[in-house]
mmCIF file with all atom_site columns, C-alpha atoms and ligand atoms in Angstrom:
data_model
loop_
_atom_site.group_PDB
_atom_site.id
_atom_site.type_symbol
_atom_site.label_atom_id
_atom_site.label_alt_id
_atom_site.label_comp_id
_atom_site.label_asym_id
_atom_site.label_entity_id
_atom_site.label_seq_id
_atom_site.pdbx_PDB_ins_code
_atom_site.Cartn_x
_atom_site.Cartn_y
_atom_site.Cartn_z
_atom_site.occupancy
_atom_site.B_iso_or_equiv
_atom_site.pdbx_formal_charge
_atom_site.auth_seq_id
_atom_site.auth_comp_id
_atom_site.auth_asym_id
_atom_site.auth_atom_id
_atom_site.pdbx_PDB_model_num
ATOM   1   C CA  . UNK A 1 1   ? 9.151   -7.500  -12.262 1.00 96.00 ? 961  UNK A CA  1
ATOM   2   C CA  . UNK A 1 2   ? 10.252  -4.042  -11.734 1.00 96.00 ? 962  UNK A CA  1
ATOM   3   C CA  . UNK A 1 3   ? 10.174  -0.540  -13.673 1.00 96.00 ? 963  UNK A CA  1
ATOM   4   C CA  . UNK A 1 4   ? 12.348  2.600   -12.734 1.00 95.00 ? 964  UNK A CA  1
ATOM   5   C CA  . UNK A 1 5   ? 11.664  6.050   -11.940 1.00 94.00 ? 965  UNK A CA  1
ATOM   6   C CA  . UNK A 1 6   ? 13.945  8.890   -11.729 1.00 90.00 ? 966  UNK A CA  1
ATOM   7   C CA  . UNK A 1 7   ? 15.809  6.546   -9.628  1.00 90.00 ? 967  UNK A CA  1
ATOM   8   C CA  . UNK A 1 8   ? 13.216  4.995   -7.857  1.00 96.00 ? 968  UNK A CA  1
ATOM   9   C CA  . UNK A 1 9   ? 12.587  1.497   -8.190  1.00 97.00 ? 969  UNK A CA  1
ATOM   10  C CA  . UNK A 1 10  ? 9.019   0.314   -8.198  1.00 98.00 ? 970  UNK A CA  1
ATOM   11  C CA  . UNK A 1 11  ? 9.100   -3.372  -7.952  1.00 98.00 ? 971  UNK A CA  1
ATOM   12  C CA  . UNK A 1 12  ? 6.504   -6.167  -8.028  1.00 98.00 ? 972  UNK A CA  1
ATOM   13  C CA  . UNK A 1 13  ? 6.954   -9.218  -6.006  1.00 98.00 ? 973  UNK A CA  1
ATOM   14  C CA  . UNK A 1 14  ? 4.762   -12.346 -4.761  1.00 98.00 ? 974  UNK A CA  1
ATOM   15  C CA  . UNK A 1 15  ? 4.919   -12.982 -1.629  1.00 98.00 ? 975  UNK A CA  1
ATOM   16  C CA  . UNK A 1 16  ? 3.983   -12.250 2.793   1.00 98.00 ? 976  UNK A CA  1
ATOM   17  C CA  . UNK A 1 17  ? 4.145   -8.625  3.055   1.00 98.00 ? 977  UNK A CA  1
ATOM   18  C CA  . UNK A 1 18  ? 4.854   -9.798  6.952   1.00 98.00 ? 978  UNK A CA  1
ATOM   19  C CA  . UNK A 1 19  ? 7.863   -10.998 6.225   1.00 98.00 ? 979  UNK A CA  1
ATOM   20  C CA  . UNK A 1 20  ? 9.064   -7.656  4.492   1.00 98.00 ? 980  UNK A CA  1
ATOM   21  C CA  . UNK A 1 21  ? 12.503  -5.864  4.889   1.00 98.00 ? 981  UNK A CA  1
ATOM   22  C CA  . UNK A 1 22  ? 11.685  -2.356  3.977   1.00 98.00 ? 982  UNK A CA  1
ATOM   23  C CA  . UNK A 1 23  ? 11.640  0.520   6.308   1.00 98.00 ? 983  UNK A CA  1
ATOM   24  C CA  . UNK A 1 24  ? 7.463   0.450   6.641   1.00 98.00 ? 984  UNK A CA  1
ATOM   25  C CA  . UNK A 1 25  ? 5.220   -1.757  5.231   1.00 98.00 ? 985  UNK A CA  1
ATOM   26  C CA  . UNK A 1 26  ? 1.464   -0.942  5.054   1.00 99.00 ? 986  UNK A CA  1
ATOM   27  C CA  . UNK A 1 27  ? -1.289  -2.532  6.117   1.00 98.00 ? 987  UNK A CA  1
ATOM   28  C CA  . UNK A 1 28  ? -5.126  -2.304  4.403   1.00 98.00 ? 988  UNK A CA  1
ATOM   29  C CA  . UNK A 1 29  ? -7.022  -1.862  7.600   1.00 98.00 ? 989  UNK A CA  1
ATOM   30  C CA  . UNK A 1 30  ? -10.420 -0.488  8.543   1.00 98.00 ? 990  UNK A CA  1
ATOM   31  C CA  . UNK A 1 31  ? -11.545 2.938   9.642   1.00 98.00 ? 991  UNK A CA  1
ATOM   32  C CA  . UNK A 1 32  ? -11.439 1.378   13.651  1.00 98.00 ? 992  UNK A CA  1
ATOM   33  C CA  . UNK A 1 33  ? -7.890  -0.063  13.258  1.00 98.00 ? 993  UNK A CA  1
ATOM   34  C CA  . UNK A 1 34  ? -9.527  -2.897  14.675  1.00 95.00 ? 994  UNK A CA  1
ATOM   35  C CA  . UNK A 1 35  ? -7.449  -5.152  13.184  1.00 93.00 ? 995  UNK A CA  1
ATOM   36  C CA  . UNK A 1 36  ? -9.555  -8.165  11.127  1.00 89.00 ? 996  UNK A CA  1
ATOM   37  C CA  . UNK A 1 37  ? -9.296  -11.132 8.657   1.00 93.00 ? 997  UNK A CA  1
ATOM   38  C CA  . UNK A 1 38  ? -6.614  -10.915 5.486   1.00 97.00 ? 998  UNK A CA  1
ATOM   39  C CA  . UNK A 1 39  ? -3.693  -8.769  5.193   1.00 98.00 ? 999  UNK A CA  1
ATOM   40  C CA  . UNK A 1 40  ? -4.606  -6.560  8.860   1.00 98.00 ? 1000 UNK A CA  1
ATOM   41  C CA  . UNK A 1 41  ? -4.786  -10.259 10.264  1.00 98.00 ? 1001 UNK A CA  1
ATOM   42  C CA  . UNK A 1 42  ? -1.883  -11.510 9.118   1.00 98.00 ? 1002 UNK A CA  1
ATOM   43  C CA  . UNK A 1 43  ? 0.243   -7.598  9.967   1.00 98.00 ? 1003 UNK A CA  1
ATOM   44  C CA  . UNK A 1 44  ? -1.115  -8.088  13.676  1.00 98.00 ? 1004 UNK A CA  1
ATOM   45  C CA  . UNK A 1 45  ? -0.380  -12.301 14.155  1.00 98.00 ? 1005 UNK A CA  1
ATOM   46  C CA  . UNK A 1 46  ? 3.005   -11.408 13.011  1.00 98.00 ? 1006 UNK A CA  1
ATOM   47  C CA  . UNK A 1 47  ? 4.360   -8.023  14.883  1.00 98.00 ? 1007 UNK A CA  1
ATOM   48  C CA  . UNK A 1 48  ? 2.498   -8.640  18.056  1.00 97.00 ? 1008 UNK A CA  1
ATOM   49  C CA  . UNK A 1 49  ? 0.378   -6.933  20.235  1.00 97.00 ? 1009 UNK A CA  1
ATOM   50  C CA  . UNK A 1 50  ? 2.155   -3.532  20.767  1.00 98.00 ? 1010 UNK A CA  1
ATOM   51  C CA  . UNK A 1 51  ? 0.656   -2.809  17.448  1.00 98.00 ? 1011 UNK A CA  1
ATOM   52  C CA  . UNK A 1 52  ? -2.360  -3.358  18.423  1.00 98.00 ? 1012 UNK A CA  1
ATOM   53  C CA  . UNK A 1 53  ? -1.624  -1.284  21.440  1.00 98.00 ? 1013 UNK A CA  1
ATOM   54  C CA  . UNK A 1 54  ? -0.602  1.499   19.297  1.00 98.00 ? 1014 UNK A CA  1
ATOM   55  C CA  . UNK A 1 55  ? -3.881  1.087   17.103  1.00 98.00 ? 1015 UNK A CA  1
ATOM   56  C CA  . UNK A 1 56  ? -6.163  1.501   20.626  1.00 98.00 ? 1016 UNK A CA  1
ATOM   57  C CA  . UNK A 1 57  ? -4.564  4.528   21.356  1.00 98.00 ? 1017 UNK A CA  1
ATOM   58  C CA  . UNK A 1 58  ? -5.089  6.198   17.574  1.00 98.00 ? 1018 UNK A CA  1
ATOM   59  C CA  . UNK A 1 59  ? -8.205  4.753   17.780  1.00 98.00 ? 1019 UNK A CA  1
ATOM   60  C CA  . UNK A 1 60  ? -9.894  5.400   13.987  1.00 98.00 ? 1020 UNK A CA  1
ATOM   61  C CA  . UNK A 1 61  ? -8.560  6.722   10.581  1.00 98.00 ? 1021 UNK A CA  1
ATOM   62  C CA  . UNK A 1 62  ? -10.744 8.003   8.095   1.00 98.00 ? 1022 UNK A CA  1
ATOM   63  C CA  . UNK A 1 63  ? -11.371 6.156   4.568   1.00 98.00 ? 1023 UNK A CA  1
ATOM   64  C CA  . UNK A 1 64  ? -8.829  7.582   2.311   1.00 98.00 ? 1024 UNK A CA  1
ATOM   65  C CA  . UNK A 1 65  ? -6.358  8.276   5.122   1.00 98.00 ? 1025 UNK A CA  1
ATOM   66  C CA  . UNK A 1 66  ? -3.110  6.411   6.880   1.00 98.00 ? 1026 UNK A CA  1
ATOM   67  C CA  . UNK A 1 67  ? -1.825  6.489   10.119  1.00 98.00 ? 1027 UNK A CA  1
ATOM   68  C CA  . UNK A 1 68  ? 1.506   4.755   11.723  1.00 98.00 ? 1028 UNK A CA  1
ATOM   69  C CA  . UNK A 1 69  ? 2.470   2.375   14.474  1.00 98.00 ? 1029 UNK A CA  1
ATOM   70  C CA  . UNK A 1 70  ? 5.753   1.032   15.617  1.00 98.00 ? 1030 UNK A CA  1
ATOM   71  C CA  . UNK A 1 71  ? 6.569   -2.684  13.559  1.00 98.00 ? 1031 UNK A CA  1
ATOM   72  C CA  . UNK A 1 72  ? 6.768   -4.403  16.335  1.00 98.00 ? 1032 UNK A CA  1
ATOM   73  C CA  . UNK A 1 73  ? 8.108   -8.055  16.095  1.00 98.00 ? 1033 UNK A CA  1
ATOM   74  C CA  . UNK A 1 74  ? 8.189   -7.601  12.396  1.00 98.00 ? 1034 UNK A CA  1
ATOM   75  C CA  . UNK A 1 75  ? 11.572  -6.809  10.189  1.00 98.00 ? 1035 UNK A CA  1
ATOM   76  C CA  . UNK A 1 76  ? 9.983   -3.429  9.176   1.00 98.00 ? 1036 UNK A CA  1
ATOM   77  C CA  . UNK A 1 77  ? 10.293  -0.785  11.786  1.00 98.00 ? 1037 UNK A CA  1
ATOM   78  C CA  . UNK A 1 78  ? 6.732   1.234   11.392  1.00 98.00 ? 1038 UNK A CA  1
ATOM   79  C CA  . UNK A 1 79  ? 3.257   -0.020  9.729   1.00 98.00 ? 1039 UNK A CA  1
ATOM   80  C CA  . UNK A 1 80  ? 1.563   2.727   8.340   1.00 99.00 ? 1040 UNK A CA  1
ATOM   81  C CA  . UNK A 1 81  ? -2.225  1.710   8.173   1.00 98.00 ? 1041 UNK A CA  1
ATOM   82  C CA  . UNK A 1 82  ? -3.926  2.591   4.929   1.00 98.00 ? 1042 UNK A CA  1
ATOM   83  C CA  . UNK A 1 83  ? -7.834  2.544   4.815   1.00 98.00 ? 1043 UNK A CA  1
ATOM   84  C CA  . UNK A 1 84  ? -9.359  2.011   1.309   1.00 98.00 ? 1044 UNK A CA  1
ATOM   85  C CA  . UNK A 1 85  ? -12.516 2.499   0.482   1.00 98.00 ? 1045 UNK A CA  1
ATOM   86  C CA  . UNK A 1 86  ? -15.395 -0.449  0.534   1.00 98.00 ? 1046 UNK A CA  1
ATOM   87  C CA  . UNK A 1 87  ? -16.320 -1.132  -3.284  1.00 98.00 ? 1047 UNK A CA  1
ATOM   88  C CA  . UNK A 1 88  ? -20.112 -0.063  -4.163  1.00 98.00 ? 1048 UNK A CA  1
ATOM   89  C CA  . UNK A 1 89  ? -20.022 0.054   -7.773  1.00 97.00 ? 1049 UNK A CA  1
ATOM   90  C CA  . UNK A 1 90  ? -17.628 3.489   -8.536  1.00 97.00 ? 1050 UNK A CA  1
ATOM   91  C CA  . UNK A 1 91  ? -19.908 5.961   -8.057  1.00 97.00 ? 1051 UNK A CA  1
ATOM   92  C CA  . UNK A 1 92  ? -19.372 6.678   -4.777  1.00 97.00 ? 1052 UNK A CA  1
ATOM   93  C CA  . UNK A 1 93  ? -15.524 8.296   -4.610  1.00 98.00 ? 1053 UNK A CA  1
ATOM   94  C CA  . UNK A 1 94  ? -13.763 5.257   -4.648  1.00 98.00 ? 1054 UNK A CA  1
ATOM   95  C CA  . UNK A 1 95  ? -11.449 5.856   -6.981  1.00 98.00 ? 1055 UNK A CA  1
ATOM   96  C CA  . UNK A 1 96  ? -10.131 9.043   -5.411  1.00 98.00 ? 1056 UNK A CA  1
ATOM   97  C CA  . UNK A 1 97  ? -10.238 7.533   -1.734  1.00 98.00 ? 1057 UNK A CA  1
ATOM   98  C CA  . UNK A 1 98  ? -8.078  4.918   -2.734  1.00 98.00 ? 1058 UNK A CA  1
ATOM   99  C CA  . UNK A 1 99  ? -5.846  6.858   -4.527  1.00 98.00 ? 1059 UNK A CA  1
ATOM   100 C CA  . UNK A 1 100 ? -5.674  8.979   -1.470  1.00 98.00 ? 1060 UNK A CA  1
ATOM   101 C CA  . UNK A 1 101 ? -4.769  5.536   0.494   1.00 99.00 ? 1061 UNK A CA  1
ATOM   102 C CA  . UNK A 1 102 ? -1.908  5.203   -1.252  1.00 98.00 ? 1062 UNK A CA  1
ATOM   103 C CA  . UNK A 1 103 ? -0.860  8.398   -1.258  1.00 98.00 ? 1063 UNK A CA  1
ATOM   104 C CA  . UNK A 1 104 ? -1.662  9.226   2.590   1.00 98.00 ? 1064 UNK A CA  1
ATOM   105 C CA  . UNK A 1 105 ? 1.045   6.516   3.422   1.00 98.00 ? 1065 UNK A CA  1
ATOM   106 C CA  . UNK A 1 106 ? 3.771   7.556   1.087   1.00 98.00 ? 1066 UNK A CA  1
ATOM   107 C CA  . UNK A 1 107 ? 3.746   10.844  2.842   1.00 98.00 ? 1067 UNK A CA  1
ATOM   108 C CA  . UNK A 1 108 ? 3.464   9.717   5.937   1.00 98.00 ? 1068 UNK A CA  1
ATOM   109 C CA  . UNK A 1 109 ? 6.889   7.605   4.909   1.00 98.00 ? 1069 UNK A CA  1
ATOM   110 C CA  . UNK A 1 110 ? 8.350   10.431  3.847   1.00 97.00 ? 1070 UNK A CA  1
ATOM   111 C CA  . UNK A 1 111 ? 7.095   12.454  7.391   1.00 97.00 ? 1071 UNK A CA  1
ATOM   112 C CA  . UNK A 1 112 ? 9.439   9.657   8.894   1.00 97.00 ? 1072 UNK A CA  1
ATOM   113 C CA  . UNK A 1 113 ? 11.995  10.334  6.812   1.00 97.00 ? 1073 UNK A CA  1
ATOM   114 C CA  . UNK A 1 114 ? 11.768  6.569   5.219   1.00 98.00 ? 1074 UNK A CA  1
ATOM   115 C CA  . UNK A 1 115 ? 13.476  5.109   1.954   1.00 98.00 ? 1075 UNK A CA  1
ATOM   116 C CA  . UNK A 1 116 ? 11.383  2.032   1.019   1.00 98.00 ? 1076 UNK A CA  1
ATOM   117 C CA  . UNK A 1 117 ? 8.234   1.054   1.716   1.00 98.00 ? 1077 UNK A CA  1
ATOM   118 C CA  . UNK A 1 118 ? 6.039   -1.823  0.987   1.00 98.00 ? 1078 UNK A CA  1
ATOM   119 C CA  . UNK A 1 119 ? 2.724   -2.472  -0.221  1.00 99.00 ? 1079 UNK A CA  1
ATOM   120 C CA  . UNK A 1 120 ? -0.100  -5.026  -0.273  1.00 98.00 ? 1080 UNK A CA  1
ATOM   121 C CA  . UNK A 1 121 ? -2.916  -4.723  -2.995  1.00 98.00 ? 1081 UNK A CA  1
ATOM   122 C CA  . UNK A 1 122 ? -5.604  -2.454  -0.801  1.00 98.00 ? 1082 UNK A CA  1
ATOM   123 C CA  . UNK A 1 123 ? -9.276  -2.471  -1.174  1.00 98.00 ? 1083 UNK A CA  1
ATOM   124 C CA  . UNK A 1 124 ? -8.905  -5.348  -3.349  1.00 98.00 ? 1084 UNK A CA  1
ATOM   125 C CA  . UNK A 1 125 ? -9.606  -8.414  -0.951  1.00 97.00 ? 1085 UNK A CA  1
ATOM   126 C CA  . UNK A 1 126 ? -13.082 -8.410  1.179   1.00 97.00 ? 1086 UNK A CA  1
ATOM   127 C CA  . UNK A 1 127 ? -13.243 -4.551  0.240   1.00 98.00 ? 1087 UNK A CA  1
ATOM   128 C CA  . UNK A 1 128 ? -14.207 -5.698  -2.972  1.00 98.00 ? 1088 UNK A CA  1
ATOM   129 C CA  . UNK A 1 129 ? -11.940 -3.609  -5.742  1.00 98.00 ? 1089 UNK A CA  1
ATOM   130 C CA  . UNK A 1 130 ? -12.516 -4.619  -9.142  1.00 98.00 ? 1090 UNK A CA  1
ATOM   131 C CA  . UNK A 1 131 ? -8.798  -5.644  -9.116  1.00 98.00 ? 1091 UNK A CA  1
ATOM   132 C CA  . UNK A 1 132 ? -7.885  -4.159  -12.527 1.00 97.00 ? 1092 UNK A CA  1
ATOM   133 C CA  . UNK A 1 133 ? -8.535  -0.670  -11.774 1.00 98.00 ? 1093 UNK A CA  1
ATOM   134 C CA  . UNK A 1 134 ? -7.189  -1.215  -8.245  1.00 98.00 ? 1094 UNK A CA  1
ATOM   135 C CA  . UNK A 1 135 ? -3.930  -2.042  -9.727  1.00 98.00 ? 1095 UNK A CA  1
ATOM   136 C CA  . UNK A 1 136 ? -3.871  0.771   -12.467 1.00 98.00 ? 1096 UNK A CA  1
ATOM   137 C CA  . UNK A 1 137 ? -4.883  3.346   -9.355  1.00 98.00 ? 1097 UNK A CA  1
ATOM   138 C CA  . UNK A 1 138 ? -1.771  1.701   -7.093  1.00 98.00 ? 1098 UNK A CA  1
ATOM   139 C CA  . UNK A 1 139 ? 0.713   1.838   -9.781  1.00 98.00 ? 1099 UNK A CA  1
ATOM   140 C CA  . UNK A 1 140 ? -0.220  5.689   -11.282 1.00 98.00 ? 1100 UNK A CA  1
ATOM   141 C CA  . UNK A 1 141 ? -0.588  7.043   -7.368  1.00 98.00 ? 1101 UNK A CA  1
ATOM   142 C CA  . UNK A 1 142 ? 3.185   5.394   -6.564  1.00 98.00 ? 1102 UNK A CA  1
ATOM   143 C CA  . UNK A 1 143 ? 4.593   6.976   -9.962  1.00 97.00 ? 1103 UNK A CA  1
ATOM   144 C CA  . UNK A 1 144 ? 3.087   10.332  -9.453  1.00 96.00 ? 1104 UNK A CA  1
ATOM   145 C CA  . UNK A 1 145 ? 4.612   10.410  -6.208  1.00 97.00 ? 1105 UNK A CA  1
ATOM   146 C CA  . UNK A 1 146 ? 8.025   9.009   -6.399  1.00 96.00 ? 1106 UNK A CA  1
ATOM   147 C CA  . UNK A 1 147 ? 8.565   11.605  -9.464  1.00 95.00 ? 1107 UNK A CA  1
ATOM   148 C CA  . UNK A 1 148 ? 7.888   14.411  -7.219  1.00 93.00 ? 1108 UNK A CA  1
ATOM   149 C CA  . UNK A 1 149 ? 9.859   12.761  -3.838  1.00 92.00 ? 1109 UNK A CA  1
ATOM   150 C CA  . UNK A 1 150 ? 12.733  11.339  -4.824  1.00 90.00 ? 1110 UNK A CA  1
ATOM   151 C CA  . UNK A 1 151 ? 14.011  10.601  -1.425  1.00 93.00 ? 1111 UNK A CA  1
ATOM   152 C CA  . UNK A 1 152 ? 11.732  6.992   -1.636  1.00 96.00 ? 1112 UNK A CA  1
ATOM   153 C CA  . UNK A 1 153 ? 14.699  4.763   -3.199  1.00 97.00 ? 1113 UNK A CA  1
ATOM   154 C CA  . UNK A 1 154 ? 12.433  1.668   -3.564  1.00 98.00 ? 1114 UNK A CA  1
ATOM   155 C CA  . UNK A 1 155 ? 8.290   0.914   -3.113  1.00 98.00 ? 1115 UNK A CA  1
ATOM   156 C CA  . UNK A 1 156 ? 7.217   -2.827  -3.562  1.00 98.00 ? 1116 UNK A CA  1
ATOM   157 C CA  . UNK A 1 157 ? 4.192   -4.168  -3.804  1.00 98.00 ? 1117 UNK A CA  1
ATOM   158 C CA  . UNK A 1 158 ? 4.255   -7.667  -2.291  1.00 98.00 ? 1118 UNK A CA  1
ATOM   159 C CA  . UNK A 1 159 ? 0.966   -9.256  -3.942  1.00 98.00 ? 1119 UNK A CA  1
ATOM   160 C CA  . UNK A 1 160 ? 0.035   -12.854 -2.225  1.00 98.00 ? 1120 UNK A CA  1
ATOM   161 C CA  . UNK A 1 161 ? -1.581  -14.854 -4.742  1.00 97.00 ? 1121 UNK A CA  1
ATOM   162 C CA  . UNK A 1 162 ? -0.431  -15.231 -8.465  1.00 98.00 ? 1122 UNK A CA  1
ATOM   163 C CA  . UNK A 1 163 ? -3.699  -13.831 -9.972  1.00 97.00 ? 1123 UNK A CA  1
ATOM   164 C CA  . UNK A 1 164 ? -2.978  -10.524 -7.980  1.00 98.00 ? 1124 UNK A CA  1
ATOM   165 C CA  . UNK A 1 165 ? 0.423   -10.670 -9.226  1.00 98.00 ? 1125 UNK A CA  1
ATOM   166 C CA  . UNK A 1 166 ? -0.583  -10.716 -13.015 1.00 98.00 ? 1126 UNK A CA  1
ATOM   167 C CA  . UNK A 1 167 ? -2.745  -8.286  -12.814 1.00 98.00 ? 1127 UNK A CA  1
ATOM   168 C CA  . UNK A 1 168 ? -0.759  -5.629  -11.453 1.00 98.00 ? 1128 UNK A CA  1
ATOM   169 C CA  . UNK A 1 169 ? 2.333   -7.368  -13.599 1.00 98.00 ? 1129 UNK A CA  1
ATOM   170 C CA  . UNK A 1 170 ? 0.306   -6.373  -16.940 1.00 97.00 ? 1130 UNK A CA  1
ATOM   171 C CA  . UNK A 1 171 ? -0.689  -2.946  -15.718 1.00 97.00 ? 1131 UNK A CA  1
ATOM   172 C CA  . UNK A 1 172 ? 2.891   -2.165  -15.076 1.00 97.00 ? 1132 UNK A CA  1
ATOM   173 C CA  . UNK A 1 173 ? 3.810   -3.545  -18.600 1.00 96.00 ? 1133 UNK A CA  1
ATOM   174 C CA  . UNK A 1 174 ? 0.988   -1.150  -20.219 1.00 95.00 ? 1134 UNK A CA  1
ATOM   175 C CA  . UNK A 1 175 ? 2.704   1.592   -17.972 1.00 92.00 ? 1135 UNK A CA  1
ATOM   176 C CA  . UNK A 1 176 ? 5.764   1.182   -19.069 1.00 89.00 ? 1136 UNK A CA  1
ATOM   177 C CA  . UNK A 1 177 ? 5.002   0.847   -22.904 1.00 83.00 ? 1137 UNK A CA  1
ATOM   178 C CA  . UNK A 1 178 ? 2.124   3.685   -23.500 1.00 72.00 ? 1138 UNK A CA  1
ATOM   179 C CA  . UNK A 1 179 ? 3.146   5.513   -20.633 1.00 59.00 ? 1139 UNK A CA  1
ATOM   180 C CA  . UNK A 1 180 ? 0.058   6.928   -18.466 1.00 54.00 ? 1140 UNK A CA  1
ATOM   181 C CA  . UNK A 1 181 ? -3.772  5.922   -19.456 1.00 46.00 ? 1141 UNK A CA  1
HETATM 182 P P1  . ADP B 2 .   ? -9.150  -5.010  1.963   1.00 88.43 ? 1757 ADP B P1  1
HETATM 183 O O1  . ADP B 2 .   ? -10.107 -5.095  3.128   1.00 88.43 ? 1757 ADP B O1  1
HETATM 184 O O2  . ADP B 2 .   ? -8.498  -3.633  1.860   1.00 88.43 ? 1757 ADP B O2  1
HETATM 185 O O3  . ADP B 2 .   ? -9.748  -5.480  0.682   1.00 88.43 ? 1757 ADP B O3  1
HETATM 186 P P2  . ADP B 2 .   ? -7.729  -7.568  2.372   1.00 88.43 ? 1757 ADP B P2  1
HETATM 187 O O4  . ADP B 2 .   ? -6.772  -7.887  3.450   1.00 88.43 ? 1757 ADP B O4  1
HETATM 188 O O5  . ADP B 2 .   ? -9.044  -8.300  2.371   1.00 88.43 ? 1757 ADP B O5  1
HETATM 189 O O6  . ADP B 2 .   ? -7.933  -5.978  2.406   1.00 88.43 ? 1757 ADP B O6  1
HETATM 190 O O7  . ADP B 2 .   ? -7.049  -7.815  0.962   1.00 88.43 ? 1757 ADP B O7  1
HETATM 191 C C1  . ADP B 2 .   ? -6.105  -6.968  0.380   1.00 88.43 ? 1757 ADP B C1  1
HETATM 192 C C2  . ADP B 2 .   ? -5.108  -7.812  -0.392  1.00 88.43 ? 1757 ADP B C2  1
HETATM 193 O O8  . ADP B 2 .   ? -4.135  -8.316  0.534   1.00 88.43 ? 1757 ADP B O8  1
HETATM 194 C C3  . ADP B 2 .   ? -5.707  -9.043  -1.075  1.00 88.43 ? 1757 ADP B C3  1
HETATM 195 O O9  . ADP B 2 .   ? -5.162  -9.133  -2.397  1.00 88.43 ? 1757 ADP B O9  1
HETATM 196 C C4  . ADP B 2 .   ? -5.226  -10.215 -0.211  1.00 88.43 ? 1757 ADP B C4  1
HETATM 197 O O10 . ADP B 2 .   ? -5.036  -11.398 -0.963  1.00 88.43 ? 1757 ADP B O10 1
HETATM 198 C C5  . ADP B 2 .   ? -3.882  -9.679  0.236   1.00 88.43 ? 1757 ADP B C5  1
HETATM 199 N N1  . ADP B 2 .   ? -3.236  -10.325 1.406   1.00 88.43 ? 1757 ADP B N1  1
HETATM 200 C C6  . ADP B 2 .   ? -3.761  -11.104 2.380   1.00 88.43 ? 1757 ADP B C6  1
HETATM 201 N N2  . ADP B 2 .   ? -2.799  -11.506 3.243   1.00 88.43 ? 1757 ADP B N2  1
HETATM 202 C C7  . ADP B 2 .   ? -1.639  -10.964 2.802   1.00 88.43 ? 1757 ADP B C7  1
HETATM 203 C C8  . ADP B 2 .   ? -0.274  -11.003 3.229   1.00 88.43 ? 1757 ADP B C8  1
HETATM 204 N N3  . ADP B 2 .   ? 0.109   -11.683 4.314   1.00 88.43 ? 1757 ADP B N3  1
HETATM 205 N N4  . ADP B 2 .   ? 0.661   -10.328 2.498   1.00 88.43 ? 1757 ADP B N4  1
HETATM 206 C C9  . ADP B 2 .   ? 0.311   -9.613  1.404   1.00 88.43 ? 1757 ADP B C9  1
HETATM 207 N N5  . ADP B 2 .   ? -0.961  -9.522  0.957   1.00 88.43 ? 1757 ADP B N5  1
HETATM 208 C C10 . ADP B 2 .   ? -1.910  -10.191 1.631   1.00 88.43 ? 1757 ADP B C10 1
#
């Protein structure tokens, strides 16, 4: 499923994020770019250690900020690692750090002077995101942004199990009808 925007196209898709063609893709890491389990796990396995490497040497990224890293072994040529926020019931900024996530590594693609970019669902695995409102946050922060840069030609989000996938497939459906909410 996809939507336009002023000539961006902001497409859903299921699927490895690893195995991505787009100029970054991102990763949902921790604040010690430690690497870990899920979607970090899988980023490192598949592009190696210089990422890793890379990581050491940055050393920690604040919640609600992004950082970037060669690709490695991967098809993308940079990762930009996103932190999102740890879940604890809403009250505690997590709607604005994520947004900030998102944000953080669309500018950072467009520091690098990048055209597409790929994402995975952040803070909604072990970080514990109701996943609704994660998706509604992901696709608003990508639309807000692409209207103002129009230099991003495409941003994915490559979603790895079906449930993920419908969620974010009906919030893009209510965006697209009623426009923002
Ligand atoms: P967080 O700690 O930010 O919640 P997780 O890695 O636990 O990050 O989960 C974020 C999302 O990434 C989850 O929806 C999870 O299913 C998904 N995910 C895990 N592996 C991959 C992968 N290889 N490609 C894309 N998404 C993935």
């Amino acid at each position: 499923m996809e939507m336009q925007i002023d000539g961006t196209i902001i497409a859903l898709a299921l699927g490895d994020i690893t195995l991505e063609e787009t100029d970054a893709i991102v990763n949902a890491a921790n604040s010690g770019l430690r690497g870990g389990g899920g979607v970090d796990g899988a980023i490192h396995r598949a592009g190696g250690g210089s990422i890793m490497e890379e990581c050491r040497k940055i050393g920690f990224c604040p919640t609600g900020q992004a950082v970037v890293t060669g690709g490695g072994n991967l098809k993308a040529r940079y990762v930009i690692h996103a932190v999102g926020p740890i879940y604890r019931g809403g009250g505690r900024g997590e709607a604005d750090l994520l947004k900030s996530a998102y944000r953080e590594s669309l500018k950072r693609a467009t520091e690098k002077g990048l055209r597409s970019i790929s994402f995975p669902a952040i803070s909604a695995g072990v970080y514990g995101y109701p996943l609704d409102e994660a998706a509604h946050i992901a696709l608003m922060t990508v639309i807000d942004y692409v209207k103002e840069h129009r230099e991003i030609d495409l941003a994915r989000f490559v979603l790895f199990s079906r449930d993920v996938y419908d969620v974010f497939s009906s919030e893009m459906k209510k965006l697209m009808c009623c426009g923002r909410s």
